[in-house]
Amino acid sequence: MRGNGRAAPAKGTGAVAAVRRRRTARTVVGATVAMLVTCALAAVTALLLPGGGAPGRNGGPVTAARPAAVAAPAADCTDPEASLRPSTADGPAVRRIKERGRLIAGVDQNSYRWGYRDPATGKLDGFDITLVRAIAKALLGDPDKVTFLTIPTNQRIAALKSGKVDIVARTMSISCDRIKEVAFSTAYFQAGQQLLAPKGSAVTGIDDGSLAGRRVCAAAGSTAEAELAKRAASAKVTTVPNQLDCLVRLQLGQVDAILTDNALGAGQAAQDPSVVLVGKPFTTEYYGVAMNRGAEDLVRRVNAVLDDYRAGGASSPWMQAYRQWLARADLGITAPPEPKYRD
């Protein structure tokens, strides 16, 4: 990882060995296994820095100044994707980042094509990582002036509230519940919930009864977990800290299906060709960059970055990143989502 030292040693090698011992016909082979094992070893490391803190200017942990709270969203939330209008003005949150000289970003390292550690180079890469580097370049003039902290799905909001990170760019869907706790940029990607199952599985969709009595995995704190509670009450739900843990459980035969965003599911299907997305996406969700609710100047600044990132049509930085990382997933996306504003 650039700029923040070596990663802490990963644990859980016994679980990986079990994966190898109990390999079935569905288990990924060849280079796909190498990638999955590399990611699985890293998945249990919640934070890449020793001691779990982000580095300050003199090497110690950052003590984030807590910004004043802003008014809670209205109870009749109908348009959570509406964010604050872009601005390039520096406020307290942006100044803290500039004084530190680094952007601290909460990301994933286990989601192929989104935020993953390339086993060939050891570096983080993917669609979300590319976006974070664009934000760092706009704020600090250098895409490498960023410290990445890998954060489990269910710790994204906590990391922002504690001041451990400045932003979270981790396939995080904007929702009415979440905007009560954190602020979001405008949407930078559209996705939808969809099931992932082994090829030939009897699981065929969320609403056709095929999940009755089936074991379904979802990441804790994800929108998939909430959707299972609403739409598949007869399913036996297992929750895990990270999406990749669901894929490992599916390969071991411990669950029958995974519910996740179709964009993430397509990445998992690319890691393991023996699984496939089934049914159709049944929600519309938008990913946003999450920030502390009091950091309004940072929200506006990130929205300004996103305006530039989307601009340029087929040659925009957004489309270039999409073609590099996601076009092969055939998600039917031809352009970034249009921004919405509430002020």
Coordinates of C-alpha atoms in Angstrom, one line a residue:
M1 CA 0.0 0.0 0.0
R2 CA 1.2 3.4 -0.8
G3 CA 2.1 5.9 1.9
N4 CA 1.0 4.0 5.0
G5 CA 3.5 1.3 5.6
R6 CA 3.1 -2.5 5.5
A7 CA -0.1 -4.3 6.1
A8 CA -0.5 -6.1 9.4
P9 CA -0.1 -9.9 9.0
A10 CA -3.4 -11.6 8.1
K11 CA -4.9 -14.3 10.3
G12 CA -7.4 -17.1 9.6
T13 CA -5.1 -19.3 7.5
G14 CA -6.8 -22.4 9.0
A15 CA -10.1 -21.3 7.2
V16 CA -8.2 -21.0 4.0
A17 CA -6.7 -24.4 4.4
A18 CA -10.2 -25.8 5.0
V19 CA -11.3 -24.2 1.7
R20 CA -8.5 -26.1 -0.1
R21 CA -9.2 -29.4 1.7
R22 CA -12.9 -29.3 1.0
R23 CA -12.7 -28.1 -2.6
T24 CA -15.7 -29.4 -4.7
A25 CA -16.5 -29.3 -8.3
R26 CA -17.8 -25.8 -7.9
T27 CA -14.6 -24.5 -6.4
V28 CA -12.7 -22.0 -8.5
V29 CA -9.6 -23.3 -10.2
G30 CA -6.2 -22.1 -11.4
A31 CA -5.6 -18.4 -11.3
T32 CA -9.0 -17.7 -9.8
V33 CA -8.1 -19.8 -6.7
A34 CA -4.9 -17.8 -6.3
M35 CA -6.9 -14.5 -6.4
L36 CA -9.6 -15.8 -4.0
V37 CA -7.1 -17.1 -1.4
T38 CA -5.1 -13.9 -1.6
C39 CA -8.3 -11.9 -0.9
A40 CA -9.5 -14.2 1.8
L41 CA -6.3 -14.0 3.7
A42 CA -6.5 -10.2 3.7
A43 CA -10.3 -10.1 4.4
V44 CA -9.9 -10.6 8.2
T45 CA -7.5 -7.6 8.5
A46 CA -9.9 -4.9 9.5
L47 CA -7.4 -2.0 9.3
L48 CA -4.1 -2.0 7.5
L49 CA -2.2 0.1 9.9
P50 CA -0.7 -1.2 13.1
G51 CA -2.8 -0.2 16.1
G52 CA -5.9 0.4 13.9
G53 CA -5.3 4.2 13.7
A54 CA -4.7 6.4 10.8
P55 CA -1.3 8.2 10.6
G56 CA -1.1 11.8 11.6
R57 CA 1.5 14.3 10.4
N58 CA 4.1 13.0 12.9
G59 CA 3.2 9.3 12.6
G60 CA 0.8 9.1 15.5
P61 CA -3.0 8.6 15.2
V62 CA -5.2 11.3 13.9
T63 CA -7.4 13.0 16.4
A64 CA -10.2 14.3 14.2
A65 CA -11.9 17.5 15.3
R66 CA -15.6 16.7 15.6
P67 CA -17.6 19.0 13.4
A68 CA -20.9 20.4 14.7
A69 CA -23.8 18.2 14.0
V70 CA -26.3 19.2 11.3
A71 CA -30.0 19.0 11.4
A72 CA -31.4 15.4 10.9
P73 CA -33.1 14.6 7.6
A74 CA -36.8 14.9 7.5
A75 CA -38.7 11.9 8.7
D76 CA -40.5 11.6 5.3
C77 CA -37.3 11.0 3.4
T78 CA -38.2 10.4 -0.3
D79 CA -35.0 11.4 -2.2
P80 CA -31.9 10.4 -0.2
E81 CA -29.7 10.7 -3.2
A82 CA -30.1 14.5 -3.2
S83 CA -26.9 16.0 -1.9
L84 CA -25.3 19.5 -1.5
R85 CA -24.4 21.6 -4.5
P86 CA -20.7 21.5 -5.5
S87 CA -18.2 24.1 -4.3
T88 CA -14.4 24.3 -4.4
A89 CA -14.3 26.5 -1.3
D90 CA -12.1 25.2 1.6
G91 CA -13.9 24.7 4.9
P92 CA -12.6 23.2 8.2
A93 CA -12.9 19.5 6.9
V94 CA -11.0 20.2 3.7
R95 CA -8.4 22.3 5.5
R96 CA -7.7 19.4 8.0
I97 CA -7.0 17.1 5.0
K98 CA -4.7 19.7 3.4
E99 CA -2.8 20.3 6.7
R100 CA -2.3 16.6 7.2
G101 CA -1.2 16.2 3.6
R102 CA -3.1 13.0 3.0
L103 CA -6.6 11.9 2.4
I104 CA -7.7 9.0 4.6
A105 CA -10.2 6.7 2.8
G106 CA -12.1 3.7 4.0
V107 CA -12.2 1.1 1.2
D108 CA -12.6 -2.6 0.5
Q109 CA -9.8 -4.9 -0.5
N110 CA -12.0 -8.0 -1.2
S111 CA -14.4 -7.0 -3.9
Y112 CA -13.0 -7.8 -7.3
R113 CA -13.2 -5.0 -9.8
W114 CA -14.3 -2.5 -7.1
G115 CA -11.7 -2.5 -4.3
Y116 CA -9.3 -5.5 -4.3
R117 CA -5.7 -6.2 -3.7
D118 CA -4.2 -7.4 -6.9
P119 CA -2.3 -10.6 -6.1
A120 CA 0.3 -9.9 -8.9
T121 CA 1.3 -6.4 -7.7
G122 CA 0.1 -6.3 -4.0
K123 CA -1.6 -2.9 -4.7
L124 CA -5.2 -1.9 -4.2
D125 CA -7.1 -1.3 -7.4
G126 CA -10.7 -1.2 -8.8
F127 CA -13.4 1.2 -9.6
D128 CA -13.8 2.7 -6.1
I129 CA -10.0 2.9 -5.7
T130 CA -9.7 4.9 -9.0
L131 CA -12.4 7.3 -7.7
V132 CA -10.6 7.8 -4.4
R133 CA -7.4 8.7 -6.2
A134 CA -9.2 11.3 -8.3
I135 CA -10.5 12.9 -5.1
A136 CA -7.0 12.9 -3.6
K137 CA -5.6 14.5 -6.7
A138 CA -8.3 17.3 -6.7
L139 CA -7.7 18.0 -3.0
L140 CA -4.0 17.6 -2.7
G141 CA -2.7 17.7 -6.3
D142 CA -1.4 14.1 -6.2
P143 CA -3.5 10.9 -6.6
D144 CA -1.0 9.0 -4.4
K145 CA -1.5 11.3 -1.3
V146 CA -4.1 8.9 0.1
T147 CA -4.0 6.4 3.0
F148 CA -6.3 3.5 2.4
L149 CA -7.9 1.8 5.4
T150 CA -9.7 -1.5 4.7
I151 CA -13.0 -1.5 6.6
P152 CA -15.6 -4.3 6.9
T153 CA -19.1 -3.6 5.6
N154 CA -20.6 -3.3 9.0
Q155 CA -17.9 -0.8 10.2
R156 CA -18.2 1.8 7.5
I157 CA -20.4 4.2 9.4
A158 CA -18.5 3.7 12.7
A159 CA -15.2 4.6 11.0
L160 CA -16.7 7.9 9.8
K161 CA -18.3 8.8 13.1
S162 CA -15.1 8.1 15.0
G163 CA -13.0 10.3 12.7
K164 CA -10.9 7.3 11.7
V165 CA -11.4 8.1 8.0
D166 CA -12.3 11.3 6.0
I167 CA -14.4 9.4 3.4
V168 CA -15.7 5.9 2.7
A169 CA -15.8 4.8 -0.9
R170 CA -16.9 1.2 -0.6
T171 CA -19.9 0.4 -2.8
M172 CA -22.0 2.0 -0.1
S173 CA -25.7 2.5 -1.1
I174 CA -27.3 5.8 -0.2
S175 CA -30.5 5.2 1.9
C176 CA -32.9 7.1 4.2
D177 CA -31.6 5.2 7.2
R178 CA -28.0 5.9 6.4
I179 CA -28.3 9.7 5.8
K180 CA -29.5 10.0 9.4
E181 CA -25.9 9.0 10.4
V182 CA -23.6 10.1 7.7
A183 CA -23.5 12.5 4.7
F184 CA -23.2 11.3 1.1
S185 CA -22.0 12.8 -2.1
T186 CA -24.1 12.7 -5.2
A187 CA -24.6 9.2 -6.7
Y188 CA -21.6 7.8 -8.6
F189 CA -23.1 4.4 -9.6
Q190 CA -26.4 2.7 -10.0
A191 CA -26.9 -0.9 -8.8
G192 CA -29.6 -3.3 -7.7
Q193 CA -30.0 -6.3 -5.4
Q194 CA -29.7 -9.7 -7.1
L195 CA -29.1 -13.3 -6.0
L196 CA -25.9 -15.2 -6.7
A197 CA -26.1 -19.0 -6.8
P198 CA -24.3 -22.0 -8.1
K199 CA -25.0 -22.9 -11.8
G200 CA -27.9 -25.2 -11.9
S201 CA -29.2 -24.2 -8.5
A202 CA -32.9 -24.5 -7.6
V203 CA -32.6 -20.9 -6.4
T204 CA -34.0 -18.7 -9.2
G205 CA -35.3 -15.4 -7.7
I206 CA -36.2 -13.4 -4.6
D207 CA -40.0 -13.5 -5.0
D208 CA -40.7 -16.9 -6.6
G209 CA -40.6 -18.9 -3.4
S210 CA -37.3 -20.6 -4.3
L211 CA -35.6 -19.2 -1.2
A212 CA -38.0 -20.9 1.3
G213 CA -35.9 -22.8 3.8
R214 CA -32.7 -22.0 1.9
R215 CA -29.6 -20.7 3.5
V216 CA -28.8 -17.2 2.2
C217 CA -25.7 -15.2 3.0
A218 CA -25.4 -11.4 3.2
A219 CA -22.9 -8.9 4.6
A220 CA -23.9 -7.6 8.0
G221 CA -25.0 -4.0 7.8
S222 CA -25.7 -4.2 4.1
T223 CA -28.9 -3.3 2.3
A224 CA -29.0 -7.0 1.2
E225 CA -29.5 -7.9 4.9
A226 CA -32.4 -5.5 5.2
E227 CA -34.0 -6.8 2.0
L228 CA -33.9 -10.4 3.1
A229 CA -35.7 -9.5 6.3
K230 CA -38.4 -7.8 4.3
R231 CA -38.8 -10.2 1.3
A232 CA -37.5 -13.6 2.3
A233 CA -38.7 -14.2 5.9
S234 CA -38.7 -18.0 5.3
A235 CA -35.0 -18.1 4.3
K236 CA -32.3 -19.0 6.8
V237 CA -30.1 -15.9 6.8
T238 CA -26.4 -15.9 7.6
T239 CA -24.5 -12.6 8.0
V240 CA -20.7 -12.1 7.6
P241 CA -18.4 -9.1 8.0
N242 CA -17.4 -8.9 4.3
Q243 CA -18.9 -9.9 1.0
L244 CA -16.1 -12.3 0.1
D245 CA -16.9 -14.3 3.2
C246 CA -20.2 -15.2 1.6
L247 CA -18.5 -16.5 -1.6
V248 CA -16.3 -18.7 0.5
R249 CA -19.3 -20.1 2.4
L250 CA -21.1 -20.7 -0.8
Q251 CA -18.1 -22.7 -2.2
L252 CA -18.0 -24.7 1.0
G253 CA -21.6 -25.6 0.7
Q254 CA -22.5 -23.8 3.9
V255 CA -25.1 -21.6 2.2
D256 CA -27.2 -22.0 -0.9
A257 CA -27.2 -18.4 -2.3
I258 CA -25.8 -14.9 -1.7
L259 CA -27.8 -11.7 -1.9
T260 CA -25.8 -8.7 -2.8
D261 CA -25.7 -5.8 -5.3
N262 CA -25.6 -7.0 -8.9
A263 CA -22.4 -5.0 -9.5
L264 CA -20.6 -6.8 -6.6
G265 CA -22.2 -10.2 -7.5
A266 CA -20.8 -9.8 -11.1
G267 CA -17.3 -9.4 -9.6
Q268 CA -17.8 -12.6 -7.5
A269 CA -19.0 -14.5 -10.5
A270 CA -15.9 -13.4 -12.3
Q271 CA -13.8 -14.8 -9.5
D272 CA -15.6 -18.1 -9.5
P273 CA -17.1 -19.1 -12.9
S274 CA -19.2 -21.9 -11.2
V275 CA -21.6 -19.3 -9.7
V276 CA -24.0 -17.0 -11.6
L277 CA -26.4 -14.1 -11.0
V278 CA -30.0 -15.4 -11.0
G279 CA -33.3 -13.7 -11.4
K280 CA -33.3 -9.9 -12.0
P281 CA -32.3 -6.9 -9.9
F282 CA -35.3 -6.0 -7.8
T283 CA -34.1 -2.7 -6.2
T284 CA -32.5 0.4 -7.5
E285 CA -29.7 1.6 -5.4
Y286 CA -27.1 4.3 -5.8
Y287 CA -23.6 4.3 -4.4
G288 CA -22.2 7.5 -2.9
V289 CA -19.0 8.6 -1.2
A290 CA -19.8 8.8 2.5
M291 CA -18.5 11.5 4.9
N292 CA -19.1 12.8 8.4
R293 CA -22.5 14.6 8.6
G294 CA -20.8 17.8 9.8
A295 CA -18.3 18.0 7.0
E296 CA -20.5 20.0 4.6
D297 CA -17.5 21.6 2.9
L298 CA -16.0 18.2 2.1
V299 CA -19.3 17.0 0.8
R300 CA -19.5 20.0 -1.6
R301 CA -15.9 19.6 -2.6
V302 CA -16.3 15.9 -3.4
N303 CA -19.4 16.7 -5.4
A304 CA -17.3 19.2 -7.4
V305 CA -14.8 16.4 -8.1
L306 CA -17.6 14.1 -9.2
D307 CA -19.0 16.8 -11.6
D308 CA -15.6 16.8 -13.3
Y309 CA -15.3 13.0 -13.1
R310 CA -18.6 12.5 -15.0
A311 CA -17.9 15.3 -17.6
G312 CA -16.8 14.5 -21.1
G313 CA -19.3 11.8 -22.3
A314 CA -17.6 8.7 -23.6
S315 CA -14.2 10.0 -22.8
S316 CA -15.0 11.1 -19.2
P317 CA -12.8 9.8 -16.4
W318 CA -16.0 7.9 -15.1
M319 CA -16.5 6.1 -18.5
Q320 CA -12.8 5.3 -18.7
A321 CA -12.9 3.7 -15.2
Y322 CA -16.1 1.9 -16.1
R323 CA -14.6 0.4 -19.3
Q324 CA -11.5 -0.7 -17.4
W325 CA -13.2 -2.3 -14.4
L326 CA -16.8 -3.1 -15.0
A327 CA -17.8 -3.2 -18.7
R328 CA -17.1 -6.9 -18.9
A329 CA -19.8 -7.5 -16.2
D330 CA -22.4 -6.5 -18.8
L331 CA -24.6 -4.6 -16.3
G332 CA -26.3 -2.6 -19.0
I333 CA -24.9 0.7 -17.9
T334 CA -24.1 3.3 -20.5
A335 CA -23.4 6.5 -18.4
P336 CA -23.0 7.6 -14.8
P337 CA -26.2 8.6 -12.9
E338 CA -27.2 12.2 -13.0
P339 CA -26.5 14.2 -9.8
K340 CA -29.4 15.4 -7.6
Y341 CA -29.2 18.4 -5.2
R342 CA -31.4 19.5 -2.3
D343 CA -30.2 23.1 -2.1

